[in-house]
Tab-separated table of C-alpha atoms in Angstrom:
chain	number	residue	atom	x	y	z
A	14	MET	CA	0.022	-0.129	-0.638
A	15	ARG	CA	2.670	2.126	0.687
A	16	ARG	CA	4.567	1.633	-2.263
A	17	ALA	CA	1.148	2.500	-4.173
A	18	GLU	CA	0.985	5.888	-2.040
A	19	LEU	CA	4.412	6.696	-3.406
A	20	LEU	CA	3.989	6.231	-6.980
A	21	ALA	CA	0.537	7.254	-7.271
A	22	HIS	CA	2.530	10.796	-4.966
A	23	LEU	CA	5.346	10.457	-7.584
A	24	VAL	CA	2.663	10.201	-10.941
A	25	LEU	CA	1.005	13.177	-9.382
A	26	LEU	CA	4.279	15.559	-8.649
A	27	LEU	CA	5.173	14.951	-12.578
A	28	ALA	CA	2.180	15.568	-13.771
A	29	SER	CA	2.463	18.654	-11.910
A	30	LEU	CA	6.134	19.728	-13.442
A	31	LEU	CA	4.722	18.989	-16.838
A	32	THR	CA	1.529	21.307	-16.447
A	33	LEU	CA	4.196	24.488	-14.549
A	34	ALA	CA	6.681	24.181	-17.170
A	35	PRO	CA	5.284	26.256	-19.679
A	36	PHE	CA	4.350	29.143	-16.991
A	37	ALA	CA	8.095	28.261	-16.094
A	38	TYR	CA	9.584	28.665	-19.402
A	39	GLN	CA	7.347	31.673	-19.893
A	40	VAL	CA	8.782	33.926	-16.717
A	41	GLY	CA	12.447	32.943	-17.820
A	42	LEU	CA	11.705	33.887	-21.253
A	43	SER	CA	10.266	37.348	-19.943
A	44	LEU	CA	13.491	37.916	-17.069
A	45	MET	CA	15.971	37.929	-19.822
A	46	PRO	CA	17.403	40.085	-21.688
A	47	PRO	CA	15.973	40.288	-26.012
A	48	GLU	CA	19.754	39.405	-26.870
A	49	ARG	CA	20.085	36.512	-25.199
A	50	VAL	CA	16.084	34.343	-25.615
A	51	PHE	CA	18.198	32.541	-28.484
A	52	ALA	CA	21.315	32.499	-27.481
A	53	THR	CA	20.743	29.066	-25.324
A	54	PRO	CA	17.282	27.012	-24.780
A	55	TRP	CA	17.885	27.209	-20.714
A	56	PRO	CA	14.886	29.974	-19.992
A	57	PHE	CA	16.631	31.226	-17.461
A	58	SER	CA	19.763	33.834	-16.833
A	59	TRP	CA	21.918	35.491	-14.293
A	60	PRO	CA	20.830	38.933	-13.706
A	61	PRO	CA	17.641	38.483	-14.792
A	62	THR	CA	16.110	41.836	-15.919
A	63	LEU	CA	13.172	44.043	-16.064
A	64	GLU	CA	13.639	45.694	-19.625
A	65	ASN	CA	11.186	43.263	-20.742
A	66	TYR	CA	8.068	44.723	-19.062
A	67	ARG	CA	9.012	47.779	-19.097
A	68	VAL	CA	8.902	47.707	-22.820
A	69	VAL	CA	5.787	46.429	-22.673
A	70	LEU	CA	4.192	48.979	-20.163
A	71	GLU	CA	5.405	51.734	-22.889
A	72	ARG	CA	4.014	50.090	-25.657
A	73	LEU	CA	0.642	48.945	-24.260
A	74	PRO	CA	-2.400	50.784	-22.688
A	75	PHE	CA	-1.966	48.118	-19.447
A	76	GLY	CA	-4.386	49.944	-17.359
A	77	ARG	CA	-7.295	50.508	-19.537
A	78	TYR	CA	-7.205	46.679	-21.023
A	79	VAL	CA	-6.771	45.939	-17.009
A	80	LEU	CA	-9.779	47.746	-16.222
A	81	ASN	CA	-11.246	45.427	-19.082
A	82	THR	CA	-10.855	42.556	-18.373
A	83	LEU	CA	-11.802	43.280	-14.610
A	84	ILE	CA	-15.642	44.913	-15.786
A	85	PHE	CA	-15.889	41.722	-18.000
A	86	ALA	CA	-14.957	39.227	-15.707
A	87	LEU	CA	-16.879	40.881	-12.872
A	88	GLY	CA	-20.155	41.558	-14.771
A	89	VAL	CA	-19.804	37.623	-16.340
A	90	THR	CA	-19.331	36.102	-12.611
A	91	LEU	CA	-21.887	38.668	-10.385
A	92	GLY	CA	-24.311	37.634	-13.409
A	93	GLN	CA	-23.782	34.735	-13.747
A	94	LEU	CA	-24.206	34.207	-10.031
A	95	PHE	CA	-27.316	35.942	-9.397
A	96	LEU	CA	-29.385	34.110	-11.875
A	97	ALA	CA	-27.579	30.486	-10.316
A	98	LEU	CA	-29.362	30.940	-6.788
A	99	LEU	CA	-32.428	32.319	-8.556
A	100	ALA	CA	-32.655	28.555	-10.802
A	101	ALA	CA	-30.669	26.826	-8.223
A	102	TYR	CA	-33.447	27.511	-5.671
A	103	ALA	CA	-36.054	27.001	-8.706
A	104	PHE	CA	-35.291	23.531	-8.829
A	105	ALA	CA	-33.643	22.529	-5.254
A	106	PHE	CA	-37.362	23.775	-3.712
A	107	ARG	CA	-40.013	24.549	-5.848
A	108	ARG	CA	-42.094	22.406	-8.193
A	109	PHE	CA	-43.418	23.065	-11.481
A	110	PRO	CA	-44.224	21.248	-14.099
A	111	LEU	CA	-41.545	20.121	-16.730
A	112	GLN	CA	-39.384	20.322	-13.935
A	113	GLY	CA	-36.792	16.927	-14.524
A	114	VAL	CA	-37.065	18.181	-17.914
A	115	LEU	CA	-35.873	21.818	-17.489
A	116	PHE	CA	-33.274	20.698	-15.365
A	117	GLY	CA	-31.891	18.068	-17.483
A	118	LEU	CA	-31.330	20.576	-20.461
A	119	PHE	CA	-29.539	22.541	-17.466
A	120	VAL	CA	-27.257	20.115	-16.882
A	121	GLY	CA	-27.059	18.504	-21.267
A	122	SER	CA	-25.919	22.405	-20.821
A	123	LEU	CA	-22.764	21.764	-19.608
A	124	LEU	CA	-22.240	19.443	-22.825
A	125	VAL	CA	-22.278	22.278	-25.225
A	126	PRO	CA	-19.160	23.932	-26.091
A	127	PHE	CA	-19.960	27.509	-25.931
A	128	VAL	CA	-17.776	28.167	-29.157
A	129	VAL	CA	-20.458	26.484	-30.922
A	130	THR	CA	-22.831	29.500	-29.622
A	131	TYR	CA	-19.982	31.769	-31.152
A	132	LEU	CA	-21.798	33.243	-33.945
A	133	PRO	CA	-25.621	32.517	-33.310
A	134	SER	CA	-24.833	34.940	-30.132
A	135	TYR	CA	-22.417	37.421	-32.659
A	136	LEU	CA	-25.191	38.211	-34.972
A	137	LEU	CA	-27.858	38.797	-32.214
A	138	VAL	CA	-25.533	40.650	-30.748
A	139	ALA	CA	-24.953	42.645	-33.583
A	140	ARG	CA	-28.580	42.608	-34.289
A	141	MET	CA	-28.967	44.649	-30.855
A	142	GLY	CA	-25.889	47.219	-31.416
A	143	LEU	CA	-24.137	45.532	-28.979
A	144	LEU	CA	-20.151	45.155	-30.323
A	145	ASN	CA	-18.009	46.993	-29.028
A	146	THR	CA	-19.785	47.409	-25.787
A	147	PHE	CA	-19.731	45.696	-22.058
A	148	PRO	CA	-23.552	44.338	-22.315
A	149	GLY	CA	-22.364	42.700	-25.273
A	150	LEU	CA	-19.501	40.643	-24.214
A	151	ILE	CA	-21.789	40.354	-21.102
A	152	LEU	CA	-24.434	39.263	-21.914
A	153	PRO	CA	-24.549	35.785	-23.533
A	154	MET	CA	-22.009	35.156	-20.951
A	155	LEU	CA	-24.496	34.232	-18.476
A	156	THR	CA	-25.828	30.943	-19.005
A	157	ALA	CA	-25.328	29.360	-15.637
A	158	GLY	CA	-25.247	25.886	-15.887
A	159	TYR	CA	-23.067	24.917	-14.316
A	160	ALA	CA	-23.301	27.161	-11.965
A	161	THR	CA	-27.050	26.605	-11.622
A	162	PHE	CA	-26.152	22.966	-11.008
A	163	LEU	CA	-23.432	23.590	-8.330
A	164	LEU	CA	-26.076	25.487	-5.717
A	165	ARG	CA	-28.527	23.087	-6.389
A	166	GLN	CA	-26.020	20.414	-5.081
A	167	HIS	CA	-25.686	22.332	-1.616
A	168	PHE	CA	-28.985	23.711	-1.357
A	169	LEU	CA	-30.531	20.126	-1.285
A	170	GLY	CA	-28.191	19.910	1.716
A	171	PHE	CA	-29.601	22.618	4.149
A	172	PRO	CA	-31.682	22.004	6.680
A	173	ARG	CA	-35.318	22.248	5.444
A	174	GLU	CA	-36.402	22.482	8.943
A	175	ILE	CA	-35.570	26.026	8.576
A	176	LEU	CA	-36.440	26.240	5.504
A	177	GLU	CA	-39.942	25.497	6.831
A	178	ALA	CA	-39.650	27.522	10.443
A	179	ALA	CA	-38.389	30.825	7.984
A	180	LEU	CA	-42.072	30.105	6.259
A	181	VAL	CA	-44.173	30.000	9.106
A	182	ASP	CA	-42.386	32.987	10.372
A	183	GLY	CA	-43.723	34.594	7.363
A	184	ALA	CA	-40.781	34.829	4.755
A	185	THR	CA	-40.807	35.671	1.392
A	186	PRO	CA	-38.749	32.960	-1.548
A	187	GLY	CA	-36.911	36.198	-2.067
A	188	GLN	CA	-36.381	36.846	1.705
A	189	ILE	CA	-35.568	32.511	2.300
A	190	LEU	CA	-32.541	32.655	-1.092
A	191	PHE	CA	-31.177	35.825	0.103
A	192	ARG	CA	-31.705	36.385	3.867
A	193	VAL	CA	-30.848	32.703	4.553
A	194	LEU	CA	-29.764	30.549	2.090
A	195	ALA	CA	-26.792	32.241	0.925
A	196	PRO	CA	-25.693	33.436	3.901
A	197	SER	CA	-25.513	29.837	5.266
A	198	GLN	CA	-23.737	28.612	1.746
A	199	ARG	CA	-21.386	32.300	1.772
A	200	SER	CA	-17.762	30.074	0.944
A	201	THR	CA	-19.325	28.438	-1.461
A	202	LEU	CA	-20.182	31.166	-3.170
A	203	VAL	CA	-17.219	32.728	-2.723
A	204	ALA	CA	-15.130	29.457	-4.295
A	205	LEU	CA	-17.719	29.290	-7.426
A	206	GLY	CA	-17.787	33.172	-7.870
A	207	LEU	CA	-13.548	32.512	-7.901
A	208	THR	CA	-14.349	30.175	-10.795
A	209	LEU	CA	-16.460	31.472	-12.797
A	210	PHE	CA	-14.129	35.148	-12.440
A	211	ILE	CA	-10.589	32.975	-13.490
A	212	ASN	CA	-13.059	31.332	-16.117
A	213	ALA	CA	-13.885	34.988	-17.740
A	214	TRP	CA	-11.173	36.441	-17.048
A	215	ASN	CA	-8.851	33.887	-19.635
A	216	GLN	CA	-11.468	34.073	-22.408
A	217	PHE	CA	-10.316	34.608	-25.523
A	218	VAL	CA	-12.136	33.676	-28.289
A	219	TRP	CA	-15.498	35.903	-27.180
A	220	PRO	CA	-13.941	38.630	-26.635
A	221	ASN	CA	-11.528	39.106	-30.116
A	222	LEU	CA	-15.337	38.376	-31.779
A	223	VAL	CA	-16.997	41.078	-29.867
A	224	ALA	CA	-15.336	43.627	-29.259
A	225	ASN	CA	-12.226	44.533	-31.258
A	226	ARG	CA	-11.636	48.054	-31.190
A	227	PRO	CA	-8.874	48.649	-29.350
A	228	ASP	CA	-9.862	50.477	-26.478
A	229	MET	CA	-11.789	47.782	-25.191
A	230	TYR	CA	-9.820	45.401	-26.105
A	231	VAL	CA	-9.492	42.604	-22.737
A	232	LEU	CA	-5.385	41.822	-21.806
A	233	THR	CA	-6.121	38.075	-23.795
A	234	VAL	CA	-6.777	39.768	-27.258
A	235	ALA	CA	-4.210	42.619	-26.612
A	236	VAL	CA	-1.598	40.251	-25.679
A	237	GLN	CA	-2.212	38.180	-29.137
A	238	ARG	CA	-2.921	41.724	-31.158
A	239	PHE	CA	0.751	42.535	-29.834
A	240	ALA	CA	2.087	39.210	-30.710
A	241	GLY	CA	1.182	39.365	-34.254
A	242	GLY	CA	2.114	43.125	-34.524
A	243	GLU	CA	4.833	45.291	-33.071
A	244	GLY	CA	5.843	42.483	-30.261
A	245	SER	CA	5.684	39.528	-32.858
A	246	ASP	CA	9.493	39.502	-32.859
A	247	ALA	CA	10.107	40.854	-29.708
A	248	TRP	CA	10.016	37.468	-27.325
A	249	GLY	CA	10.850	39.037	-24.403
A	250	PRO	CA	8.132	40.837	-24.165
A	251	LEU	CA	5.621	39.406	-25.926
A	252	MET	CA	6.228	37.169	-22.758
A	253	ALA	CA	6.504	39.427	-20.190
A	254	ALA	CA	2.510	40.792	-21.578
A	255	SER	CA	1.658	37.535	-21.518
A	256	VAL	CA	2.912	36.765	-17.960
A	257	LEU	CA	1.156	39.983	-16.956
A	258	ALA	CA	-1.794	38.805	-18.597
A	259	THR	CA	-2.076	35.258	-16.426
A	260	LEU	CA	-0.332	36.726	-13.127
A	261	PRO	CA	-3.786	37.517	-11.051
A	262	ALA	CA	-6.095	34.465	-12.573
A	263	PHE	CA	-3.361	32.794	-11.816
A	264	LEU	CA	-2.779	33.967	-8.396
A	265	LEU	CA	-6.367	33.716	-6.973
A	266	PHE	CA	-6.042	30.269	-7.764
A	267	LEU	CA	-3.062	29.927	-5.680
A	268	LEU	CA	-4.686	31.857	-2.636
A	269	PHE	CA	-8.088	30.567	-2.958
A	270	ARG	CA	-7.254	26.584	-4.361
A	271	ARG	CA	-8.557	24.621	-1.368
A	272	GLY	CA	-11.290	26.082	-0.753
A	273	ILE	CA	-12.285	25.823	-4.578
A	274	LEU	CA	-12.002	21.862	-4.863
A	275	GLU	CA	-13.401	21.580	-1.662
A	276	THR	CA	-16.841	22.911	-3.148
A	277	LEU	CA	-16.608	21.042	-6.615
A	278	MET	CA	-16.024	18.081	-4.446
A	279	GLU	CA	-18.730	18.589	-1.716
A	280	GLY	CA	-21.093	19.824	-4.733
A	281	GLY	CA	-20.147	16.391	-7.093
A	282	VAL	CA	-21.224	14.520	-4.516
A	283	ARG	CA	-24.473	15.737	-2.424
A	284	GLY	CA	-28.062	15.257	-3.853
């Protein structure tokens, strides 16, 4: 048994190293002087330099791109959490016709890649005149199938006696949801919100389609345009821009990874 555990840990360690290797390589190249990028296959050199980061911050309005990405990611996260709370409460505690069928469709939506809906969503946004706007970026991303499923699983584990007592005291469904259920699931909502935020922060294809005006770029799109333009031959600054775009989501996950993983595992076994 001990040998099997040791082997499992070795496999996990190897998988972790393989996962982190591209990011470490990217960070190493971003800290190398430009003339040394192709001088050695080893991505680290001494002393490190921040010259590449200075070049990126001078050439790109990075603050504007960070603000755009933050507005987009927060809008998607808060919108999905709000809609998922409403839907999860309905599926967990209300009874209505075709409830099972509708919940099955919600779960089935998890199997449909968002890329499949790009064309109809783009046409709808264009006809509504929302191209190059934050509503156009955010609204089509508010489908909350995964968040609804996870919150419903957690709601099902909530003691019904407390809900019945609240109803006896005259609480409305809205008060039960936002004053009883939501506060009791604070850690779940935080972990789910972080997961949704990181996913929205890393979105590229949809923002690239809808927001193609420079002042509306999010970070992922800005890095891609920089790579295809003045940064096409500047590998050091390009790696620095990629690190700056990746770092916030990466640090968020590292800081809250335990809560995120526990929430996802608990949600998967309840119900």
